Amino acid sequence: YYEMEKVMVAPNGRGIHPMAERGSLTEARVENAVRFLLEPFEKFPLVGEVDRGVLLAALLSAVVRPGLPTCPAFAFDAPTQGSGKTLLAKCVAELACGYAHDGLSPSVWPHIANENEVNKRLDTIAMAGHGAAIWDNILGTFDSPKLAADLTAPAILVRAMFKQTQLYIPNRTLYLLTGNNLRLGGDMPRRVLTCRIDPQEPRPDARRFDFDPYARIASDRMKYVAAALTIMQGRQEQEGSWVPSGMGSFEEWNGLVREAVCWVAQRGRDGAMADFGLDDPAKVIGDQADQDPEVESLVDLVQGIRAWKGVGYANAFYAKQLKRIVDSVRRGEGEHNEWEEMVADAVTGWVREPSANNIGKALGYRIDRVVEIGDQKFRLRRGKKEMLGLPFWVEEVART
């Protein structure tokens, strides 16, 4: 497990609260710490146990992010505006940085779609040394290759403005995303943990609360920091592991934060501690991957090719053939089979100008990526160049 001695905490607040001596921490004290840490968020309409697990993981990560080489991002998602996503993200950011102590507010960055501008903003955040950054109100599908790479990088290489020099910037930012019906694309689904909020009201912004969760965190931040550390200390003093694999690139975070959440969840189910309705935060990754539009379009292509050509090298096809199908569907010529429309929709979602060359490149980017259809697994394969071009085919992958 991850040694607590390695963890750095940046207090930035008054009133450092003492921790229990190693070996003397009781589960009752851990239970009280969990209850205290989650209390400001009890009025947020979290959807399920995994969402509550993600929230607890975000709170623990906020406290120890400076001591972790890598850390996943956390997203707060809801069906409509005014649900409390940004407020929740601000609470986590305040716990991470203690902005209120310096008379400041958490950094909130409005969403932008231009990839070049996104990359510049990420470099700016890194160079400024923000402990937490809120990427607010994301529209549609969010796929940032740079952010996906930054999340798994202990340091980031950036070029100094107006200079020909490059800098290695330590990467210790906790990224918090918000959006309405947020969807993640590319490598983002396995590097972002999403917490879903659903007020189930037409005007959630009109709700009234008798307390301010952000004010609570800001006024007693160090007590909440101590509670988070107590939870992780409780897990570290136990033997064995409670966590399955599945969070690659975040090994130290997995051993410190995720194991603590899963341990609390398991002790609640066992009856040794109160059941706070938590579950493994990493379980959200599978659902996010299934909703990735990239995966959906690849599944459509594979299904269309199976209906058209079948499976195996003997049933290979070429980019030129796909171009003819796409052109015919786009022009609305005659009747088209369902598989033709599936193939055309998939291809046109990948390329703006469906030339044979562009289609071939788009297929090449997706070679060997495995998709599941029912209880079967398939992948797209590519052979050596022939007179008609590069042959592609669909191959069934044997389950291990």
PDB file of C-alpha atoms in Angstrom, residues 117-371:
ATOM      1  CA  GLU A 117      -6.887  27.368 -27.373  1.00  0.00           C
ATOM      2  CA  VAL A 118      -7.522  24.426 -25.050  1.00  0.00           C
ATOM      3  CA  ASN A 119      -3.842  23.463 -25.240  1.00  0.00           C
ATOM      4  CA  LYS A 120      -2.724  27.037 -24.515  1.00  0.00           C
ATOM      5  CA  ARG A 121      -5.044  27.231 -21.534  1.00  0.00           C
ATOM      6  CA  LEU A 122      -3.720  23.971 -20.091  1.00  0.00           C
ATOM      7  CA  ASP A 123      -0.153  25.258 -20.370  1.00  0.00           C
ATOM      8  CA  THR A 124      -1.211  28.506 -18.674  1.00  0.00           C
ATOM      9  CA  ILE A 125      -2.780  26.581 -15.788  1.00  0.00           C
ATOM     10  CA  ALA A 126       0.373  24.489 -15.390  1.00  0.00           C
ATOM     11  CA  MET A 127       2.740  27.466 -15.513  1.00  0.00           C
ATOM     12  CA  ALA A 128       0.629  29.415 -13.011  1.00  0.00           C
ATOM     13  CA  GLY A 129       0.800  26.497 -10.584  1.00  0.00           C
ATOM     14  CA  HIS A 130      -2.939  26.297  -9.912  1.00  0.00           C
ATOM     15  CA  GLY A 131      -3.676  23.689  -7.261  1.00  0.00           C
ATOM     16  CA  ALA A 132      -7.157  23.193  -8.714  1.00  0.00           C
ATOM     17  CA  ALA A 133      -8.800  24.288 -11.958  1.00  0.00           C
ATOM     18  CA  ILE A 134     -12.519  24.127 -12.750  1.00  0.00           C
ATOM     19  CA  TRP A 135     -13.333  23.623 -16.453  1.00  0.00           C
ATOM     20  CA  ASP A 136     -16.913  24.848 -16.426  1.00  0.00           C
ATOM     21  CA  ASN A 137     -20.050  24.151 -18.483  1.00  0.00           C
ATOM     22  CA  ILE A 138     -18.657  21.770 -21.079  1.00  0.00           C
ATOM     23  CA  LEU A 139     -20.935  21.393 -24.076  1.00  0.00           C
ATOM     24  CA  GLY A 140     -21.308  18.137 -25.984  1.00  0.00           C
ATOM     25  CA  THR A 141     -18.484  15.611 -26.099  1.00  0.00           C
ATOM     26  CA  PHE A 142     -15.209  16.635 -24.465  1.00  0.00           C
ATOM     27  CA  ASP A 143     -12.082  15.104 -25.973  1.00  0.00           C
ATOM     28  CA  SER A 144      -8.778  16.794 -25.231  1.00  0.00           C
ATOM     29  CA  PRO A 145      -5.726  14.674 -26.103  1.00  0.00           C
ATOM     30  CA  LYS A 146      -3.499  17.120 -24.221  1.00  0.00           C
ATOM     31  CA  LEU A 147      -5.529  17.039 -21.021  1.00  0.00           C
ATOM     32  CA  ALA A 148      -5.690  13.247 -21.246  1.00  0.00           C
ATOM     33  CA  ALA A 149      -1.886  13.195 -21.529  1.00  0.00           C
ATOM     34  CA  ASP A 150      -1.380  15.791 -18.780  1.00  0.00           C
ATOM     35  CA  LEU A 151      -3.478  13.777 -16.331  1.00  0.00           C
ATOM     36  CA  THR A 152      -0.990  10.911 -16.535  1.00  0.00           C
ATOM     37  CA  ALA A 153       2.185  13.042 -16.547  1.00  0.00           C
ATOM     38  CA  PRO A 154       4.074  13.970 -13.339  1.00  0.00           C
ATOM     39  CA  ALA A 155       5.581  16.929 -15.225  1.00  0.00           C
ATOM     40  CA  ILE A 156       4.511  18.862 -18.313  1.00  0.00           C
ATOM     41  CA  LEU A 157       6.800  20.193 -21.029  1.00  0.00           C
ATOM     42  CA  VAL A 158       5.737  23.694 -22.119  1.00  0.00           C
ATOM     43  CA  ARG A 159       7.363  26.366 -24.248  1.00  0.00           C
ATOM     44  CA  ALA A 160       7.967  29.691 -22.558  1.00  0.00           C
ATOM     45  CA  MET A 161       5.931  32.502 -24.091  1.00  0.00           C
ATOM     46  CA  PHE A 162       7.843  34.465 -26.782  1.00  0.00           C
ATOM     47  CA  LYS A 163      10.965  32.394 -26.120  1.00  0.00           C
ATOM     48  CA  GLN A 164      12.632  29.413 -27.751  1.00  0.00           C
ATOM     49  CA  THR A 165      13.104  27.646 -24.435  1.00  0.00           C
ATOM     50  CA  GLN A 166      11.121  24.766 -22.968  1.00  0.00           C
ATOM     51  CA  LEU A 167      10.227  24.255 -19.333  1.00  0.00           C
ATOM     52  CA  TYR A 168       9.359  21.173 -17.326  1.00  0.00           C
ATOM     53  CA  ILE A 169       6.515  22.166 -15.007  1.00  0.00           C
ATOM     54  CA  PRO A 170       5.594  19.887 -12.066  1.00  0.00           C
ATOM     55  CA  ASN A 171       2.026  18.750 -12.599  1.00  0.00           C
ATOM     56  CA  ARG A 172       0.076  18.994  -9.358  1.00  0.00           C
ATOM     57  CA  THR A 173      -3.233  20.468 -10.553  1.00  0.00           C
ATOM     58  CA  LEU A 174      -6.524  18.851  -9.607  1.00  0.00           C
ATOM     59  CA  TYR A 175      -8.803  19.171 -12.652  1.00  0.00           C
ATOM     60  CA  LEU A 176     -12.542  19.493 -12.045  1.00  0.00           C
ATOM     61  CA  LEU A 177     -14.965  19.450 -14.980  1.00  0.00           C
ATOM     62  CA  THR A 178     -18.651  20.366 -15.103  1.00  0.00           C
ATOM     63  CA  GLY A 179     -21.271  19.895 -17.812  1.00  0.00           C
ATOM     64  CA  ASN A 180     -24.840  19.016 -18.647  1.00  0.00           C
ATOM     65  CA  ASN A 181     -25.136  15.431 -19.887  1.00  0.00           C
ATOM     66  CA  LEU A 182     -21.392  15.472 -20.333  1.00  0.00           C
ATOM     67  CA  ARG A 183     -19.849  12.889 -22.653  1.00  0.00           C
ATOM     68  CA  LEU A 184     -16.152  12.071 -22.786  1.00  0.00           C
ATOM     69  CA  GLY A 185     -14.280  11.043 -25.924  1.00  0.00           C
ATOM     70  CA  GLY A 186     -10.872   9.637 -26.872  1.00  0.00           C
ATOM     71  CA  ASP A 187      -8.753   8.682 -23.842  1.00  0.00           C
ATOM     72  CA  MET A 188     -10.792  10.826 -21.469  1.00  0.00           C
ATOM     73  CA  PRO A 189     -13.319   8.179 -20.268  1.00  0.00           C
ATOM     74  CA  ARG A 190     -10.618   6.207 -18.428  1.00  0.00           C
ATOM     75  CA  ARG A 191      -8.937   9.284 -16.962  1.00  0.00           C
ATOM     76  CA  VAL A 192     -11.959  11.161 -15.620  1.00  0.00           C
ATOM     77  CA  LEU A 193     -14.311  10.005 -12.859  1.00  0.00           C
ATOM     78  CA  THR A 194     -17.818  11.446 -13.217  1.00  0.00           C
ATOM     79  CA  CYS A 195     -20.225  12.205 -10.372  1.00  0.00           C
ATOM     80  CA  ARG A 196     -23.832  12.526 -11.565  1.00  0.00           C
ATOM     81  CA  ILE A 197     -26.301  14.929  -9.928  1.00  0.00           C
ATOM     82  CA  ASP A 198     -30.030  14.779 -10.716  1.00  0.00           C
ATOM     83  CA  PRO A 199     -32.423  17.111  -8.834  1.00  0.00           C
ATOM     84  CA  GLN A 200     -35.378  15.706 -10.846  1.00  0.00           C
ATOM     85  CA  GLU A 201     -36.923  19.178 -11.016  1.00  0.00           C
ATOM     86  CA  PRO A 202     -37.658  21.480 -13.982  1.00  0.00           C
ATOM     87  CA  ARG A 203     -36.118  24.497 -12.188  1.00  0.00           C
ATOM     88  CA  PRO A 204     -33.403  23.195  -9.876  1.00  0.00           C
ATOM     89  CA  ASP A 205     -31.903  26.692  -9.602  1.00  0.00           C
ATOM     90  CA  ALA A 206     -35.014  27.796  -7.701  1.00  0.00           C
ATOM     91  CA  ARG A 207     -34.318  25.442  -4.786  1.00  0.00           C
ATOM     92  CA  ARG A 208     -33.507  26.959  -1.397  1.00  0.00           C
ATOM     93  CA  PHE A 209     -31.093  25.567   1.158  1.00  0.00           C
ATOM     94  CA  ASP A 210     -30.654  26.391   4.807  1.00  0.00           C
ATOM     95  CA  PHE A 211     -26.849  26.217   4.603  1.00  0.00           C
ATOM     96  CA  ASP A 212     -23.929  27.055   2.298  1.00  0.00           C
ATOM     97  CA  PRO A 213     -21.633  24.059   1.706  1.00  0.00           C
ATOM     98  CA  TYR A 214     -18.874  26.257   0.295  1.00  0.00           C
ATOM     99  CA  ALA A 215     -18.942  28.506   3.370  1.00  0.00           C
ATOM    100  CA  ARG A 216     -18.675  25.457   5.607  1.00  0.00           C
ATOM    101  CA  ILE A 217     -15.616  24.144   3.797  1.00  0.00           C
ATOM    102  CA  ALA A 218     -14.007  27.591   3.730  1.00  0.00           C
ATOM    103  CA  SER A 219     -14.600  28.326   7.431  1.00  0.00           C
ATOM    104  CA  ASP A 220     -13.432  24.959   8.791  1.00  0.00           C
ATOM    105  CA  ARG A 221     -11.175  23.786   5.980  1.00  0.00           C
ATOM    106  CA  MET A 222      -8.444  22.324   8.184  1.00  0.00           C
ATOM    107  CA  LYS A 223     -10.975  20.197  10.064  1.00  0.00           C
ATOM    108  CA  TYR A 224     -12.089  18.749   6.731  1.00  0.00           C
ATOM    109  CA  VAL A 225      -8.457  18.200   5.722  1.00  0.00           C
ATOM    110  CA  ALA A 226      -7.880  16.307   8.964  1.00  0.00           C
ATOM    111  CA  ALA A 227     -11.013  14.217   8.346  1.00  0.00           C
ATOM    112  CA  ALA A 228      -9.819  13.265   4.859  1.00  0.00           C
ATOM    113  CA  LEU A 229      -6.380  12.283   6.173  1.00  0.00           C
ATOM    114  CA  THR A 230      -8.004  10.262   8.962  1.00  0.00           C
ATOM    115  CA  ILE A 231      -9.953   8.226   6.390  1.00  0.00           C
ATOM    116  CA  MET A 232      -6.836   7.457   4.366  1.00  0.00           C
ATOM    117  CA  GLN A 233      -4.842   6.701   7.510  1.00  0.00           C
ATOM    118  CA  GLY A 234      -7.549   4.247   8.570  1.00  0.00           C
ATOM    119  CA  ARG A 235      -7.146   2.323   5.314  1.00  0.00           C
ATOM    120  CA  GLN A 236      -3.335   2.417   5.478  1.00  0.00           C
ATOM    121  CA  GLU A 237      -3.300   0.772   8.895  1.00  0.00           C
ATOM    122  CA  GLN A 238      -5.171  -2.259   7.565  1.00  0.00           C
ATOM    123  CA  GLU A 239      -3.662  -5.355   5.975  1.00  0.00           C
ATOM    124  CA  GLY A 240      -4.540  -6.592   2.503  1.00  0.00           C
ATOM    125  CA  SER A 241      -6.115  -4.937  -0.510  1.00  0.00           C
ATOM    126  CA  TRP A 242      -9.770  -4.168  -1.146  1.00  0.00           C
ATOM    127  CA  VAL A 243      -9.392  -2.879  -4.673  1.00  0.00           C
ATOM    128  CA  PRO A 244      -9.383  -4.655  -8.059  1.00  0.00           C
ATOM    129  CA  SER A 245      -7.121  -3.477 -10.842  1.00  0.00           C
ATOM    130  CA  GLY A 246      -8.380  -1.106 -13.496  1.00  0.00           C
ATOM    131  CA  MET A 247      -6.910   2.358 -12.841  1.00  0.00           C
ATOM    132  CA  GLY A 248      -3.680   2.236 -14.825  1.00  0.00           C
ATOM    133  CA  SER A 249      -1.455   5.346 -14.862  1.00  0.00           C
ATOM    134  CA  PHE A 250      -2.741   6.297 -11.402  1.00  0.00           C
ATOM    135  CA  GLU A 251      -1.062   3.627  -9.280  1.00  0.00           C
ATOM    136  CA  GLU A 252      -0.172   5.762  -6.257  1.00  0.00           C
ATOM    137  CA  TRP A 253      -3.561   7.514  -6.323  1.00  0.00           C
ATOM    138  CA  ASN A 254      -5.170   4.075  -6.546  1.00  0.00           C
ATOM    139  CA  GLY A 255      -3.305   2.834  -3.468  1.00  0.00           C
ATOM    140  CA  LEU A 256      -3.997   5.906  -1.373  1.00  0.00           C
ATOM    141  CA  VAL A 257      -7.363   7.360  -2.401  1.00  0.00           C
ATOM    142  CA  ARG A 258      -9.332   4.685  -4.215  1.00  0.00           C
ATOM    143  CA  GLU A 259      -8.426   1.963  -1.720  1.00  0.00           C
ATOM    144  CA  ALA A 260      -9.616   4.194   1.117  1.00  0.00           C
ATOM    145  CA  VAL A 261     -12.991   4.745  -0.558  1.00  0.00           C
ATOM    146  CA  CYS A 262     -13.432   1.042  -1.324  1.00  0.00           C
ATOM    147  CA  TRP A 263     -12.389   0.074   2.191  1.00  0.00           C
ATOM    148  CA  VAL A 264     -14.955   2.412   3.758  1.00  0.00           C
ATOM    149  CA  ALA A 265     -17.605   1.053   1.371  1.00  0.00           C
ATOM    150  CA  GLN A 266     -16.752  -2.555   2.224  1.00  0.00           C
ATOM    151  CA  ARG A 267     -16.688  -1.955   5.981  1.00  0.00           C
ATOM    152  CA  GLY A 268     -20.117  -0.368   5.655  1.00  0.00           C
ATOM    153  CA  ARG A 269     -21.478  -3.427   3.843  1.00  0.00           C
ATOM    154  CA  ASP A 270     -19.895  -5.709   6.445  1.00  0.00           C
ATOM    155  CA  GLY A 271     -21.576  -3.800   9.272  1.00  0.00           C
ATOM    156  CA  ALA A 272     -18.280  -2.831  10.908  1.00  0.00           C
ATOM    157  CA  MET A 273     -18.937   0.851  10.139  1.00  0.00           C
ATOM    158  CA  ALA A 274     -21.930   2.907   9.096  1.00  0.00           C
ATOM    159  CA  ASP A 275     -23.039   2.262   5.522  1.00  0.00           C
ATOM    160  CA  PHE A 276     -22.615   5.567   3.715  1.00  0.00           C
ATOM    161  CA  GLY A 277     -23.947   4.208   0.432  1.00  0.00           C
ATOM    162  CA  LEU A 278     -20.563   4.221  -1.326  1.00  0.00           C
ATOM    163  CA  ASP A 279     -19.109   2.112  -4.101  1.00  0.00           C
ATOM    164  CA  ASP A 280     -15.857   1.853  -6.054  1.00  0.00           C
ATOM    165  CA  PRO A 281     -15.459   5.167  -7.970  1.00  0.00           C
ATOM    166  CA  ALA A 282     -13.653   3.393 -10.812  1.00  0.00           C
ATOM    167  CA  LYS A 283     -16.857   1.549 -11.740  1.00  0.00           C
ATOM    168  CA  VAL A 284     -17.956   4.663 -13.598  1.00  0.00           C
ATOM    169  CA  ILE A 285     -15.217   4.121 -16.196  1.00  0.00           C
ATOM    170  CA  GLY A 286     -16.995   1.226 -17.889  1.00  0.00           C
ATOM    171  CA  ASP A 287     -20.196   3.228 -18.341  1.00  0.00           C
ATOM    172  CA  GLN A 288     -18.258   6.208 -19.695  1.00  0.00           C
ATOM    173  CA  ALA A 289     -16.397   4.054 -22.209  1.00  0.00           C
ATOM    174  CA  ASP A 290     -19.687   2.597 -23.461  1.00  0.00           C
ATOM    175  CA  GLN A 291     -21.018   6.141 -24.049  1.00  0.00           C
ATOM    176  CA  ASP A 292     -17.921   7.286 -25.947  1.00  0.00           C
ATOM    177  CA  PRO A 293     -19.152   8.376 -29.410  1.00  0.00           C
ATOM    178  CA  GLU A 294     -15.904   7.052 -30.873  1.00  0.00           C
ATOM    179  CA  VAL A 295     -16.751   3.580 -29.601  1.00  0.00           C
ATOM    180  CA  GLU A 296     -20.358   3.869 -30.771  1.00  0.00           C
ATOM    181  CA  SER A 297     -19.331   4.775 -34.328  1.00  0.00           C
ATOM    182  CA  LEU A 298     -16.745   1.978 -34.425  1.00  0.00           C
ATOM    183  CA  VAL A 299     -19.396  -0.504 -33.286  1.00  0.00           C
ATOM    184  CA  ASP A 300     -21.700   0.737 -36.065  1.00  0.00           C
ATOM    185  CA  LEU A 301     -18.930   0.301 -38.633  1.00  0.00           C
ATOM    186  CA  VAL A 302     -18.109  -3.212 -37.445  1.00  0.00           C
ATOM    187  CA  GLN A 303     -21.763  -4.224 -37.472  1.00  0.00           C
ATOM    188  CA  GLY A 304     -22.207  -2.764 -40.943  1.00  0.00           C
ATOM    189  CA  ILE A 305     -19.114  -4.533 -42.306  1.00  0.00           C
ATOM    190  CA  ARG A 306     -20.237  -7.844 -40.803  1.00  0.00           C
ATOM    191  CA  ALA A 307     -23.620  -7.505 -42.527  1.00  0.00           C
ATOM    192  CA  TRP A 308     -21.959  -6.482 -45.806  1.00  0.00           C
ATOM    193  CA  LYS A 309     -18.863  -8.632 -46.036  1.00  0.00           C
ATOM    194  CA  GLY A 310     -18.774 -10.949 -43.073  1.00  0.00           C
ATOM    195  CA  VAL A 311     -15.787 -11.672 -40.839  1.00  0.00           C
ATOM    196  CA  GLY A 312     -12.204 -12.632 -41.680  1.00  0.00           C
ATOM    197  CA  TYR A 313      -9.450 -11.787 -44.163  1.00  0.00           C
ATOM    198  CA  ALA A 314     -11.254 -13.628 -46.973  1.00  0.00           C
ATOM    199  CA  ASN A 315     -13.956 -10.941 -46.708  1.00  0.00           C
ATOM    200  CA  ALA A 316     -11.633  -7.917 -46.904  1.00  0.00           C
ATOM    201  CA  PHE A 317     -12.753  -4.545 -48.276  1.00  0.00           C
ATOM    202  CA  TYR A 318     -11.032  -1.356 -49.442  1.00  0.00           C
ATOM    203  CA  ALA A 319     -11.412   2.342 -48.706  1.00  0.00           C
ATOM    204  CA  LYS A 320     -12.529   2.927 -52.310  1.00  0.00           C
ATOM    205  CA  GLN A 321     -15.515   0.659 -51.757  1.00  0.00           C
ATOM    206  CA  LEU A 322     -16.498   2.507 -48.602  1.00  0.00           C
ATOM    207  CA  LYS A 323     -16.258   5.811 -50.463  1.00  0.00           C
ATOM    208  CA  ARG A 324     -18.770   4.612 -53.059  1.00  0.00           C
ATOM    209  CA  ILE A 325     -21.185   3.577 -50.303  1.00  0.00           C
ATOM    210  CA  VAL A 326     -20.795   6.903 -48.499  1.00  0.00           C
ATOM    211  CA  ASP A 327     -21.282   8.910 -51.692  1.00  0.00           C
ATOM    212  CA  SER A 328     -24.398   6.949 -52.602  1.00  0.00           C
ATOM    213  CA  VAL A 329     -25.985   7.410 -49.174  1.00  0.00           C
ATOM    214  CA  ARG A 330     -25.133  11.106 -49.034  1.00  0.00           C
ATOM    215  CA  ARG A 331     -26.688  11.708 -52.452  1.00  0.00           C
ATOM    216  CA  GLY A 332     -29.802   9.782 -51.449  1.00  0.00           C
ATOM    217  CA  GLU A 333     -29.645   7.536 -54.483  1.00  0.00           C
ATOM    218  CA  GLY A 334     -32.305   4.796 -54.339  1.00  0.00           C
ATOM    219  CA  GLU A 335     -32.985   2.540 -51.374  1.00  0.00           C
ATOM    220  CA  HIS A 336     -30.213   1.713 -48.938  1.00  0.00           C
ATOM    221  CA  ASN A 337     -29.834  -1.214 -46.580  1.00  0.00           C
ATOM    222  CA  GLU A 338     -29.474  -0.547 -42.863  1.00  0.00           C
ATOM    223  CA  TRP A 339     -25.839  -1.646 -42.955  1.00  0.00           C
ATOM    224  CA  GLU A 340     -25.049   0.875 -45.694  1.00  0.00           C
ATOM    225  CA  GLU A 341     -26.421   3.701 -43.581  1.00  0.00           C
ATOM    226  CA  MET A 342     -24.519   2.464 -40.523  1.00  0.00           C
ATOM    227  CA  VAL A 343     -21.245   2.395 -42.459  1.00  0.00           C
ATOM    228  CA  ALA A 344     -21.878   5.807 -44.026  1.00  0.00           C
ATOM    229  CA  ASP A 345     -22.775   7.406 -40.679  1.00  0.00           C
ATOM    230  CA  ALA A 346     -19.650   6.008 -39.028  1.00  0.00           C
ATOM    231  CA  VAL A 347     -17.315   7.151 -41.800  1.00  0.00           C
ATOM    232  CA  THR A 348     -18.797  10.643 -42.176  1.00  0.00           C
ATOM    233  CA  GLY A 349     -18.462  11.099 -38.423  1.00  0.00           C
ATOM    234  CA  TRP A 350     -14.714  10.589 -38.763  1.00  0.00           C
ATOM    235  CA  VAL A 351     -13.855  12.539 -41.927  1.00  0.00           C
ATOM    236  CA  ARG A 352     -15.131  15.837 -43.271  1.00  0.00           C
ATOM    237  CA  GLU A 353     -14.195  15.084 -46.872  1.00  0.00           C
ATOM    238  CA  PRO A 354     -14.763  11.335 -47.478  1.00  0.00           C
ATOM    239  CA  SER A 355     -12.087  10.730 -50.109  1.00  0.00           C
ATOM    240  CA  ALA A 356     -10.643   7.225 -50.349  1.00  0.00           C
ATOM    241  CA  ASN A 357      -7.389   8.516 -48.875  1.00  0.00           C
ATOM    242  CA  ASN A 358      -9.094  10.168 -45.885  1.00  0.00           C
ATOM    243  CA  ILE A 359     -11.265   7.122 -45.234  1.00  0.00           C
ATOM    244  CA  GLY A 360      -8.198   4.888 -45.321  1.00  0.00           C
ATOM    245  CA  LYS A 361      -6.451   7.115 -42.769  1.00  0.00           C
ATOM    246  CA  ALA A 362      -9.526   7.164 -40.532  1.00  0.00           C
ATOM    247  CA  LEU A 363      -9.699   3.372 -40.587  1.00  0.00           C
ATOM    248  CA  GLY A 364      -5.964   3.174 -39.879  1.00  0.00           C
ATOM    249  CA  TYR A 365      -6.366   5.185 -36.680  1.00  0.00           C
ATOM    250  CA  ARG A 366      -8.803   2.544 -35.414  1.00  0.00           C
ATOM    251  CA  ILE A 367      -6.883  -0.618 -36.249  1.00  0.00           C
ATOM    252  CA  ASP A 368      -6.875  -3.308 -33.518  1.00  0.00           C
ATOM    253  CA  ARG A 369      -9.219  -1.409 -31.184  1.00  0.00           C
ATOM    254  CA  VAL A 370     -11.474  -4.055 -29.665  1.00  0.00           C
ATOM    255  CA  VAL A 371     -15.227  -3.444 -29.350  1.00  0.00           C
TER     256      VAL A 371
END
